[in-house]
PDB file of C-alpha atoms in Angstrom:
ATOM      1  CA  UNK R   2       8.981  27.862 -23.618  1.00 70.00           C
ATOM      2  CA  UNK R   3       7.453  30.584 -21.780  1.00 83.00           C
ATOM      3  CA  UNK R   4       8.442  34.626 -21.748  1.00 83.00           C
ATOM      4  CA  UNK R   5       7.886  36.654 -18.569  1.00 83.00           C
ATOM      5  CA  UNK R   6       8.835  40.361 -17.427  1.00 86.00           C
ATOM      6  CA  UNK R   7      10.388  40.363 -14.169  1.00 84.00           C
ATOM      7  CA  UNK R   8      11.872  43.765 -12.977  1.00 81.00           C
ATOM      8  CA  UNK R   9      11.496  45.250 -16.478  1.00 83.00           C
ATOM      9  CA  UNK R  10      13.568  42.115 -17.872  1.00 84.00           C
ATOM     10  CA  UNK R  11      11.994  39.765 -20.662  1.00 87.00           C
ATOM     11  CA  UNK R  12      13.217  36.372 -18.958  1.00 86.00           C
ATOM     12  CA  UNK R  13      12.644  32.717 -20.542  1.00 88.00           C
ATOM     13  CA  UNK R  14      11.068  30.383 -18.219  1.00 88.00           C
ATOM     14  CA  UNK R  15       9.209  27.005 -17.978  1.00 90.00           C
ATOM     15  CA  UNK R  16       5.278  26.797 -17.713  1.00 89.00           C
ATOM     16  CA  UNK R  17       5.926  26.674 -13.844  1.00 89.00           C
ATOM     17  CA  UNK R  18       7.696  29.931 -13.778  1.00 88.00           C
ATOM     18  CA  UNK R  19      11.424  28.187 -13.174  1.00 92.00           C
ATOM     19  CA  UNK R  20      14.133  30.211 -15.018  1.00 91.00           C
ATOM     20  CA  UNK R  21      15.432  28.155 -18.161  1.00 90.00           C
ATOM     21  CA  UNK R  22      18.667  29.957 -18.337  1.00 88.00           C
ATOM     22  CA  UNK R  23      20.657  30.932 -15.212  1.00 89.00           C
ATOM     23  CA  UNK R  24      22.415  33.673 -17.145  1.00 88.00           C
ATOM     24  CA  UNK R  25      19.492  35.662 -17.206  1.00 88.00           C
ATOM     25  CA  UNK R  26      19.159  35.779 -13.291  1.00 91.00           C
ATOM     26  CA  UNK R  27      20.059  38.515 -11.195  1.00 91.00           C
ATOM     27  CA  UNK R  28      19.120  39.854  -7.919  1.00 92.00           C
ATOM     28  CA  UNK R  29      16.347  42.133  -9.234  1.00 91.00           C
ATOM     29  CA  UNK R  30      14.638  39.302 -11.078  1.00 91.00           C
ATOM     30  CA  UNK R  31      15.197  36.593  -8.173  1.00 93.00           C
ATOM     31  CA  UNK R  32      13.512  39.398  -5.696  1.00 93.00           C
ATOM     32  CA  UNK R  33      10.501  39.782  -7.891  1.00 91.00           C
ATOM     33  CA  UNK R  34      10.015  35.813  -7.878  1.00 93.00           C
ATOM     34  CA  UNK R  35      10.631  35.807  -4.036  1.00 94.00           C
ATOM     35  CA  UNK R  36       7.733  38.550  -3.791  1.00 93.00           C
ATOM     36  CA  UNK R  37       5.263  36.188  -5.997  1.00 92.00           C
ATOM     37  CA  UNK R  38       6.053  33.673  -3.647  1.00 93.00           C
ATOM     38  CA  UNK R  39       5.120  35.539  -0.167  1.00 94.00           C
ATOM     39  CA  UNK R  40       8.843  35.646   0.698  1.00 94.00           C
ATOM     40  CA  UNK R  41      10.849  39.027   1.645  1.00 93.00           C
ATOM     41  CA  UNK R  42      14.629  38.439   1.194  1.00 94.00           C
ATOM     42  CA  UNK R  43      17.196  38.781   3.905  1.00 95.00           C
ATOM     43  CA  UNK R  44      20.602  38.236   3.898  1.00 95.00           C
ATOM     44  CA  UNK R  45      20.242  34.487   5.076  1.00 95.00           C
ATOM     45  CA  UNK R  46      17.955  33.974   2.136  1.00 96.00           C
ATOM     46  CA  UNK R  47      20.521  35.083  -0.546  1.00 96.00           C
ATOM     47  CA  UNK R  48      23.189  32.968   1.079  1.00 95.00           C
ATOM     48  CA  UNK R  49      21.029  29.933   0.353  1.00 96.00           C
ATOM     49  CA  UNK R  50      20.229  31.143  -3.241  1.00 95.00           C
ATOM     50  CA  UNK R  51      24.193  31.380  -3.722  1.00 94.00           C
ATOM     51  CA  UNK R  52      24.570  28.092  -2.201  1.00 95.00           C
ATOM     52  CA  UNK R  53      22.079  26.618  -4.359  1.00 94.00           C
ATOM     53  CA  UNK R  54      23.495  28.129  -7.821  1.00 94.00           C
ATOM     54  CA  UNK R  55      26.726  27.187  -6.796  1.00 93.00           C
ATOM     55  CA  UNK R  56      25.755  23.511  -6.640  1.00 92.00           C
ATOM     56  CA  UNK R  57      23.433  23.665  -9.747  1.00 92.00           C
ATOM     57  CA  UNK R  58      26.925  24.954 -11.673  1.00 91.00           C
ATOM     58  CA  UNK R  59      28.532  21.811 -10.243  1.00 92.00           C
ATOM     59  CA  UNK R  60      25.951  19.646 -11.663  1.00 89.00           C
ATOM     60  CA  UNK R  61      25.388  18.356  -7.886  1.00 87.00           C
ATOM     61  CA  UNK R  62      21.784  16.709  -7.672  1.00 87.00           C
ATOM     62  CA  UNK R  63      20.574  19.097  -4.753  1.00 90.00           C
ATOM     63  CA  UNK R  64      18.530  17.541  -1.861  1.00 91.00           C
ATOM     64  CA  UNK R  65      16.904  18.806   1.388  1.00 92.00           C
ATOM     65  CA  UNK R  66      19.639  16.397   3.209  1.00 92.00           C
ATOM     66  CA  UNK R  67      22.296  18.074   1.375  1.00 92.00           C
ATOM     67  CA  UNK R  68      21.248  21.805   2.063  1.00 93.00           C
ATOM     68  CA  UNK R  69      20.990  20.967   6.016  1.00 93.00           C
ATOM     69  CA  UNK R  70      24.563  19.528   5.948  1.00 92.00           C
ATOM     70  CA  UNK R  71      25.903  22.454   3.774  1.00 91.00           C
ATOM     71  CA  UNK R  72      26.931  24.707   6.839  1.00 92.00           C
ATOM     72  CA  UNK R  73      24.682  27.578   5.247  1.00 92.00           C
ATOM     73  CA  UNK R  74      21.433  26.528   7.227  1.00 94.00           C
ATOM     74  CA  UNK R  75      20.281  23.674   8.896  1.00 95.00           C
ATOM     75  CA  UNK R  76      16.767  22.050   7.677  1.00 95.00           C
ATOM     76  CA  UNK R  77      14.959  23.521  10.162  1.00 95.00           C
ATOM     77  CA  UNK R  78      16.004  27.283   9.235  1.00 95.00           C
ATOM     78  CA  UNK R  79      15.521  26.318   5.655  1.00 96.00           C
ATOM     79  CA  UNK R  80      11.928  25.651   6.156  1.00 96.00           C
ATOM     80  CA  UNK R  81      11.521  28.945   8.332  1.00 95.00           C
ATOM     81  CA  UNK R  82      13.408  30.884   5.547  1.00 96.00           C
ATOM     82  CA  UNK R  83      10.804  29.021   2.729  1.00 95.00           C
ATOM     83  CA  UNK R  84       8.035  27.637   4.492  1.00 93.00           C
ATOM     84  CA  UNK R  85       5.862  26.699   1.317  1.00 89.00           C
ATOM     85  CA  UNK R  86       8.160  23.988   0.047  1.00 92.00           C
ATOM     86  CA  UNK R  87      11.638  25.151   0.671  1.00 95.00           C
ATOM     87  CA  UNK R  88      13.727  23.264  -2.125  1.00 94.00           C
ATOM     88  CA  UNK R  89      11.032  24.130  -4.611  1.00 94.00           C
ATOM     89  CA  UNK R  90      10.672  28.048  -3.769  1.00 95.00           C
ATOM     90  CA  UNK R  91      14.543  28.395  -3.388  1.00 96.00           C
ATOM     91  CA  UNK R  92      15.104  26.674  -6.696  1.00 95.00           C
ATOM     92  CA  UNK R  93      12.771  28.901  -8.310  1.00 94.00           C
ATOM     93  CA  UNK R  94      13.991  32.061  -6.709  1.00 95.00           C
ATOM     94  CA  UNK R  95      17.593  31.054  -7.499  1.00 94.00           C
ATOM     95  CA  UNK R  96      16.653  30.569 -11.047  1.00 93.00           C
ATOM     96  CA  UNK R  97      18.010  26.941 -11.412  1.00 93.00           C
ATOM     97  CA  UNK R  98      15.653  23.905 -12.346  1.00 91.00           C
ATOM     98  CA  UNK R  99      12.928  22.309 -10.360  1.00 90.00           C
ATOM     99  CA  UNK R 100      14.622  19.763  -7.984  1.00 88.00           C
ATOM    100  CA  UNK R 101      14.010  16.176  -8.998  1.00 86.00           C
ATOM    101  CA  UNK R 102      14.685  14.761  -5.838  1.00 80.00           C
ATOM    102  CA  UNK R 103      12.266  13.188  -3.429  1.00 80.00           C
ATOM    103  CA  UNK R 104      14.508  13.495  -0.412  1.00 83.00           C
TER     104      UNK R 104
ATOM    105  CA  UNK C  10     -10.024  20.942 -15.235  1.00 49.00           C
ATOM    106  CA  UNK C  11     -10.291  24.360 -13.814  1.00 53.00           C
ATOM    107  CA  UNK C  12      -8.704  25.340 -10.661  1.00 57.00           C
ATOM    108  CA  UNK C  13     -11.914  25.827  -8.838  1.00 63.00           C
ATOM    109  CA  UNK C  14     -12.610  21.789  -9.114  1.00 77.00           C
ATOM    110  CA  UNK C  15      -8.768  21.126  -7.927  1.00 84.00           C
ATOM    111  CA  UNK C  16      -8.657  19.853  -4.421  1.00 87.00           C
ATOM    112  CA  UNK C  17      -5.077  20.223  -3.320  1.00 91.00           C
ATOM    113  CA  UNK C  18      -3.817  17.883  -0.730  1.00 95.00           C
ATOM    114  CA  UNK C  19      -3.271  20.086   2.362  1.00 96.00           C
ATOM    115  CA  UNK C  20      -2.193  17.160   5.008  1.00 97.00           C
ATOM    116  CA  UNK C  21      -1.039  13.950   4.941  1.00 97.00           C
ATOM    117  CA  UNK C  22      -1.827  11.885   8.008  1.00 98.00           C
ATOM    118  CA  UNK C  23       0.276   8.404   7.862  1.00 97.00           C
ATOM    119  CA  UNK C  24      -0.134   5.385   9.656  1.00 98.00           C
ATOM    120  CA  UNK C  25       2.940   3.007  10.169  1.00 97.00           C
ATOM    121  CA  UNK C  26       2.326  -0.262  11.341  1.00 97.00           C
ATOM    122  CA  UNK C  27       5.303  -1.998  10.389  1.00 95.00           C
ATOM    123  CA  UNK C  28       8.852  -2.211  11.061  1.00 93.00           C
ATOM    124  CA  UNK C  29      10.291  -3.436   8.152  1.00 92.00           C
ATOM    125  CA  UNK C  30      12.636  -1.310   6.291  1.00 91.00           C
ATOM    126  CA  UNK C  31      10.932  -0.948   3.065  1.00 90.00           C
ATOM    127  CA  UNK C  32       7.929   0.047   5.101  1.00 94.00           C
ATOM    128  CA  UNK C  33       9.399   2.671   7.292  1.00 95.00           C
ATOM    129  CA  UNK C  34      11.040   4.161   4.336  1.00 94.00           C
ATOM    130  CA  UNK C  35       8.061   4.377   2.328  1.00 95.00           C
ATOM    131  CA  UNK C  36       6.625   6.440   5.212  1.00 97.00           C
ATOM    132  CA  UNK C  37       9.187   8.730   6.194  1.00 96.00           C
ATOM    133  CA  UNK C  38       9.658   9.427   2.493  1.00 95.00           C
ATOM    134  CA  UNK C  39       5.914  10.459   1.736  1.00 97.00           C
ATOM    135  CA  UNK C  40       5.876  12.343   5.203  1.00 97.00           C
ATOM    136  CA  UNK C  41       9.083  14.163   4.275  1.00 96.00           C
ATOM    137  CA  UNK C  42       7.949  14.525   0.527  1.00 95.00           C
ATOM    138  CA  UNK C  43       4.597  16.031   1.786  1.00 96.00           C
ATOM    139  CA  UNK C  44       6.821  18.766   3.876  1.00 96.00           C
ATOM    140  CA  UNK C  45       8.921  19.450   0.639  1.00 95.00           C
ATOM    141  CA  UNK C  46       5.732  20.170  -1.316  1.00 93.00           C
ATOM    142  CA  UNK C  47       4.561  22.650   1.622  1.00 94.00           C
ATOM    143  CA  UNK C  48       2.040  19.780   2.744  1.00 96.00           C
ATOM    144  CA  UNK C  49       1.602  19.052   6.669  1.00 96.00           C
ATOM    145  CA  UNK C  50       2.239  15.792   7.545  1.00 97.00           C
ATOM    146  CA  UNK C  51       1.673  13.538  10.555  1.00 98.00           C
ATOM    147  CA  UNK C  52       2.900  10.090  11.139  1.00 98.00           C
ATOM    148  CA  UNK C  53       1.125   7.646  14.127  1.00 97.00           C
ATOM    149  CA  UNK C  54       3.174   5.006  14.858  1.00 97.00           C
ATOM    150  CA  UNK C  55       1.256   1.654  16.030  1.00 97.00           C
ATOM    151  CA  UNK C  56       1.926  -1.982  16.385  1.00 96.00           C
ATOM    152  CA  UNK C  57       5.347  -3.044  15.037  1.00 96.00           C
ATOM    153  CA  UNK C  58       5.743   0.721  13.630  1.00 95.00           C
ATOM    154  CA  UNK C  59       6.567   1.721  17.057  1.00 96.00           C
ATOM    155  CA  UNK C  60       9.910   0.101  16.743  1.00 95.00           C
ATOM    156  CA  UNK C  61      10.694   2.838  14.127  1.00 95.00           C
ATOM    157  CA  UNK C  62      10.701   5.276  17.143  1.00 96.00           C
ATOM    158  CA  UNK C  63      12.228   3.254  19.784  1.00 95.00           C
ATOM    159  CA  UNK C  64      15.786   4.379  20.729  1.00 92.00           C
ATOM    160  CA  UNK C  65      17.243   0.905  21.186  1.00 91.00           C
ATOM    161  CA  UNK C  66      15.548  -0.807  18.311  1.00 92.00           C
ATOM    162  CA  UNK C  67      15.092   1.889  15.272  1.00 90.00           C
ATOM    163  CA  UNK C  68      19.006   1.214  14.158  1.00 89.00           C
ATOM    164  CA  UNK C  69      18.392  -2.477  14.014  1.00 88.00           C
ATOM    165  CA  UNK C  70      15.426  -2.481  11.526  1.00 89.00           C
ATOM    166  CA  UNK C  71      15.589  -5.098   8.663  1.00 87.00           C
ATOM    167  CA  UNK C  72      14.077  -5.469   5.041  1.00 86.00           C
ATOM    168  CA  UNK C  73      11.776  -8.721   5.095  1.00 84.00           C
ATOM    169  CA  UNK C  74      13.522 -11.457   3.103  1.00 82.00           C
ATOM    170  CA  UNK C  75      10.654 -13.981   3.931  1.00 80.00           C
ATOM    171  CA  UNK C  76       7.324 -13.701   2.536  1.00 79.00           C
ATOM    172  CA  UNK C  77       8.335 -11.128   0.123  1.00 78.00           C
ATOM    173  CA  UNK C  78       7.805 -12.316  -3.327  1.00 79.00           C
ATOM    174  CA  UNK C  79       9.879  -9.278  -4.667  1.00 80.00           C
ATOM    175  CA  UNK C  80      13.052 -10.482  -3.136  1.00 78.00           C
ATOM    176  CA  UNK C  81      12.958 -13.205  -6.129  1.00 79.00           C
ATOM    177  CA  UNK C  82      14.568 -15.734  -3.688  1.00 78.00           C
ATOM    178  CA  UNK C  83      13.235 -18.735  -2.486  1.00 79.00           C
ATOM    179  CA  UNK C  84      11.527 -18.355   0.920  1.00 78.00           C
ATOM    180  CA  UNK C  85      13.914 -21.208   2.234  1.00 77.00           C
ATOM    181  CA  UNK C  86      16.864 -19.298   1.626  1.00 80.00           C
ATOM    182  CA  UNK C  87      15.658 -16.027   2.939  1.00 79.00           C
ATOM    183  CA  UNK C  88      15.159 -17.578   6.225  1.00 81.00           C
ATOM    184  CA  UNK C  89      18.768 -18.406   6.494  1.00 83.00           C
ATOM    185  CA  UNK C  90      20.591 -16.774   9.416  1.00 83.00           C
ATOM    186  CA  UNK C  91      22.239 -13.506   8.078  1.00 85.00           C
ATOM    187  CA  UNK C  92      19.943 -13.269   4.937  1.00 83.00           C
ATOM    188  CA  UNK C  93      18.015 -10.472   6.254  1.00 85.00           C
ATOM    189  CA  UNK C  94      21.226  -8.747   7.608  1.00 87.00           C
ATOM    190  CA  UNK C  95      22.718  -9.117   4.174  1.00 87.00           C
ATOM    191  CA  UNK C  96      19.845  -7.851   2.172  1.00 86.00           C
ATOM    192  CA  UNK C  97      19.284  -4.864   4.492  1.00 88.00           C
ATOM    193  CA  UNK C  98      23.088  -3.890   4.340  1.00 89.00           C
ATOM    194  CA  UNK C  99      22.705  -3.867   0.377  1.00 86.00           C
ATOM    195  CA  UNK C 100      19.599  -1.786   0.678  1.00 84.00           C
ATOM    196  CA  UNK C 101      21.129   0.541   2.747  1.00 86.00           C
ATOM    197  CA  UNK C 102      24.136   1.172   0.802  1.00 88.00           C
ATOM    198  CA  UNK C 103      21.864   1.613  -2.099  1.00 86.00           C
ATOM    199  CA  UNK C 104      19.947   4.242  -0.027  1.00 85.00           C
ATOM    200  CA  UNK C 105      23.035   6.477   0.708  1.00 85.00           C
ATOM    201  CA  UNK C 106      23.935   6.518  -2.883  1.00 85.00           C
ATOM    202  CA  UNK C 107      20.505   8.236  -3.434  1.00 85.00           C
ATOM    203  CA  UNK C 108      21.050  10.571  -0.512  1.00 85.00           C
ATOM    204  CA  UNK C 109      18.531   8.738   1.595  1.00 89.00           C
ATOM    205  CA  UNK C 110      19.508   9.264   5.471  1.00 91.00           C
ATOM    206  CA  UNK C 111      19.701   6.298   7.950  1.00 91.00           C
ATOM    207  CA  UNK C 112      16.559   5.643  10.057  1.00 93.00           C
ATOM    208  CA  UNK C 113      17.687   7.878  13.192  1.00 93.00           C
ATOM    209  CA  UNK C 114      18.785  10.797  10.873  1.00 94.00           C
ATOM    210  CA  UNK C 115      15.542  10.675   8.933  1.00 95.00           C
ATOM    211  CA  UNK C 116      13.554  10.951  12.175  1.00 96.00           C
ATOM    212  CA  UNK C 117      15.612  14.244  12.849  1.00 95.00           C
ATOM    213  CA  UNK C 118      15.070  15.216   9.594  1.00 95.00           C
ATOM    214  CA  UNK C 119      11.247  15.054   9.897  1.00 96.00           C
ATOM    215  CA  UNK C 120      11.105  16.810  12.962  1.00 96.00           C
ATOM    216  CA  UNK C 121      13.133  19.554  11.756  1.00 96.00           C
ATOM    217  CA  UNK C 122      11.011  19.958   8.716  1.00 95.00           C
ATOM    218  CA  UNK C 123       7.775  20.238  11.034  1.00 96.00           C
ATOM    219  CA  UNK C 124       6.367  16.674  10.312  1.00 97.00           C
ATOM    220  CA  UNK C 125       4.530  15.417  13.771  1.00 97.00           C
ATOM    221  CA  UNK C 126       5.390  12.101  15.040  1.00 97.00           C
ATOM    222  CA  UNK C 127       2.713  10.305  17.525  1.00 97.00           C
ATOM    223  CA  UNK C 128       3.102   7.249  19.104  1.00 96.00           C
ATOM    224  CA  UNK C 129      -0.265   5.013  19.611  1.00 96.00           C
ATOM    225  CA  UNK C 130      -1.171   4.672  23.057  1.00 95.00           C
ATOM    226  CA  UNK C 131      -2.680   1.232  22.902  1.00 95.00           C
ATOM    227  CA  UNK C 132      -0.011  -0.312  20.960  1.00 95.00           C
ATOM    228  CA  UNK C 133       2.671   0.915  23.387  1.00 95.00           C
ATOM    229  CA  UNK C 134       0.403  -0.664  26.393  1.00 95.00           C
ATOM    230  CA  UNK C 135       0.404  -3.961  24.691  1.00 95.00           C
ATOM    231  CA  UNK C 136       3.844  -3.880  23.943  1.00 95.00           C
ATOM    232  CA  UNK C 137       4.843  -2.438  27.288  1.00 95.00           C
ATOM    233  CA  UNK C 138       6.723   0.372  25.496  1.00 94.00           C
ATOM    234  CA  UNK C 139       7.142   3.373  27.938  1.00 94.00           C
ATOM    235  CA  UNK C 140       7.493   7.084  26.469  1.00 93.00           C
ATOM    236  CA  UNK C 141      11.179   7.275  27.791  1.00 94.00           C
ATOM    237  CA  UNK C 142      11.667   4.186  25.482  1.00 95.00           C
ATOM    238  CA  UNK C 143      10.957   6.436  22.699  1.00 95.00           C
ATOM    239  CA  UNK C 144      13.175   9.116  20.886  1.00 95.00           C
ATOM    240  CA  UNK C 145      13.110  12.540  22.601  1.00 94.00           C
ATOM    241  CA  UNK C 146      11.665  14.244  19.241  1.00 92.00           C
ATOM    242  CA  UNK C 147       8.331  12.399  19.378  1.00 95.00           C
ATOM    243  CA  UNK C 148       5.744  14.726  19.870  1.00 96.00           C
ATOM    244  CA  UNK C 149       3.334  12.660  22.070  1.00 95.00           C
ATOM    245  CA  UNK C 150       1.153   9.731  22.718  1.00 96.00           C
ATOM    246  CA  UNK C 151      -2.335   9.488  21.399  1.00 96.00           C
ATOM    247  CA  UNK C 152      -5.331   7.425  21.149  1.00 96.00           C
ATOM    248  CA  UNK C 153      -6.857   6.694  17.806  1.00 95.00           C
ATOM    249  CA  UNK C 154      -9.505   9.236  18.590  1.00 96.00           C
ATOM    250  CA  UNK C 155      -6.765  12.028  19.279  1.00 96.00           C
ATOM    251  CA  UNK C 156      -5.387  11.084  15.757  1.00 96.00           C
ATOM    252  CA  UNK C 157      -8.767  11.404  13.832  1.00 95.00           C
ATOM    253  CA  UNK C 158      -9.268  14.553  15.612  1.00 96.00           C
ATOM    254  CA  UNK C 159      -6.047  16.040  14.148  1.00 96.00           C
ATOM    255  CA  UNK C 160      -7.098  14.975  10.565  1.00 95.00           C
ATOM    256  CA  UNK C 161      -9.955  17.197  10.568  1.00 93.00           C
ATOM    257  CA  UNK C 162     -10.016  19.846   7.544  1.00 90.00           C
ATOM    258  CA  UNK C 163     -10.319  19.916   4.029  1.00 92.00           C
ATOM    259  CA  UNK C 164      -7.631  18.423   2.022  1.00 94.00           C
ATOM    260  CA  UNK C 165      -6.451  15.735   4.614  1.00 96.00           C
ATOM    261  CA  UNK C 166      -5.636  12.546   3.618  1.00 96.00           C
ATOM    262  CA  UNK C 167      -5.382   9.241   5.496  1.00 96.00           C
ATOM    263  CA  UNK C 168      -2.702   6.375   4.624  1.00 96.00           C
ATOM    264  CA  UNK C 169      -1.995   3.041   6.382  1.00 97.00           C
ATOM    265  CA  UNK C 170       1.338   1.672   5.823  1.00 96.00           C
TER     266      UNK C 170
END
């Protein structure tokens, strides 16, 4: 378990920088993680983050295919929003665990 | 090992030469998985692999039940009519549970994710396959030389399936 200071908050995360407690997540923390990942957040980014957190709370395993069918973004847009590995990057910003899916 | 010695994979160049479902999926999952990690990926469809991008054929690909020891059934049995269809149906239903899409949707996913899909010119000539027989999402038809040229650069890996 690591601790990291993000936007002035002391946040618990794993060694890859994924938050281990979604309760500690807030938009300022997310923006700072996004900045580290080279992403400047837009409304569309936040919509995706909302969706991922919602799925995580419902304990649904997230896949690229599901995101593509979510009605929030299609797969092409998802890659445009988070170019370097969309599911991984978006999950990190959303404060949810790293996805384990291969799809 | 220090980071300086790590050589990350930057690009996967996959060559699909077979049309049995297990090979097609292995190839697609590797190509899609690369994109999910921010790695570039391209697929060169050659020989029987061409079936996976032919509009009329891609929905009818089968698992091989003959000559496949991992099926754990006698070869004679695997050759009975309907056996391939049955094994394929079972495999497809298991894959759907894991959210693995059917071949046509998988190809759309690959295109949407930025994977490049190429037909092999020589194999197309040999099997008399026209470009119009291929799915619309194909990026073009290449020679082996063209494909190698695209493989240039540090961190590129080629994989034959």
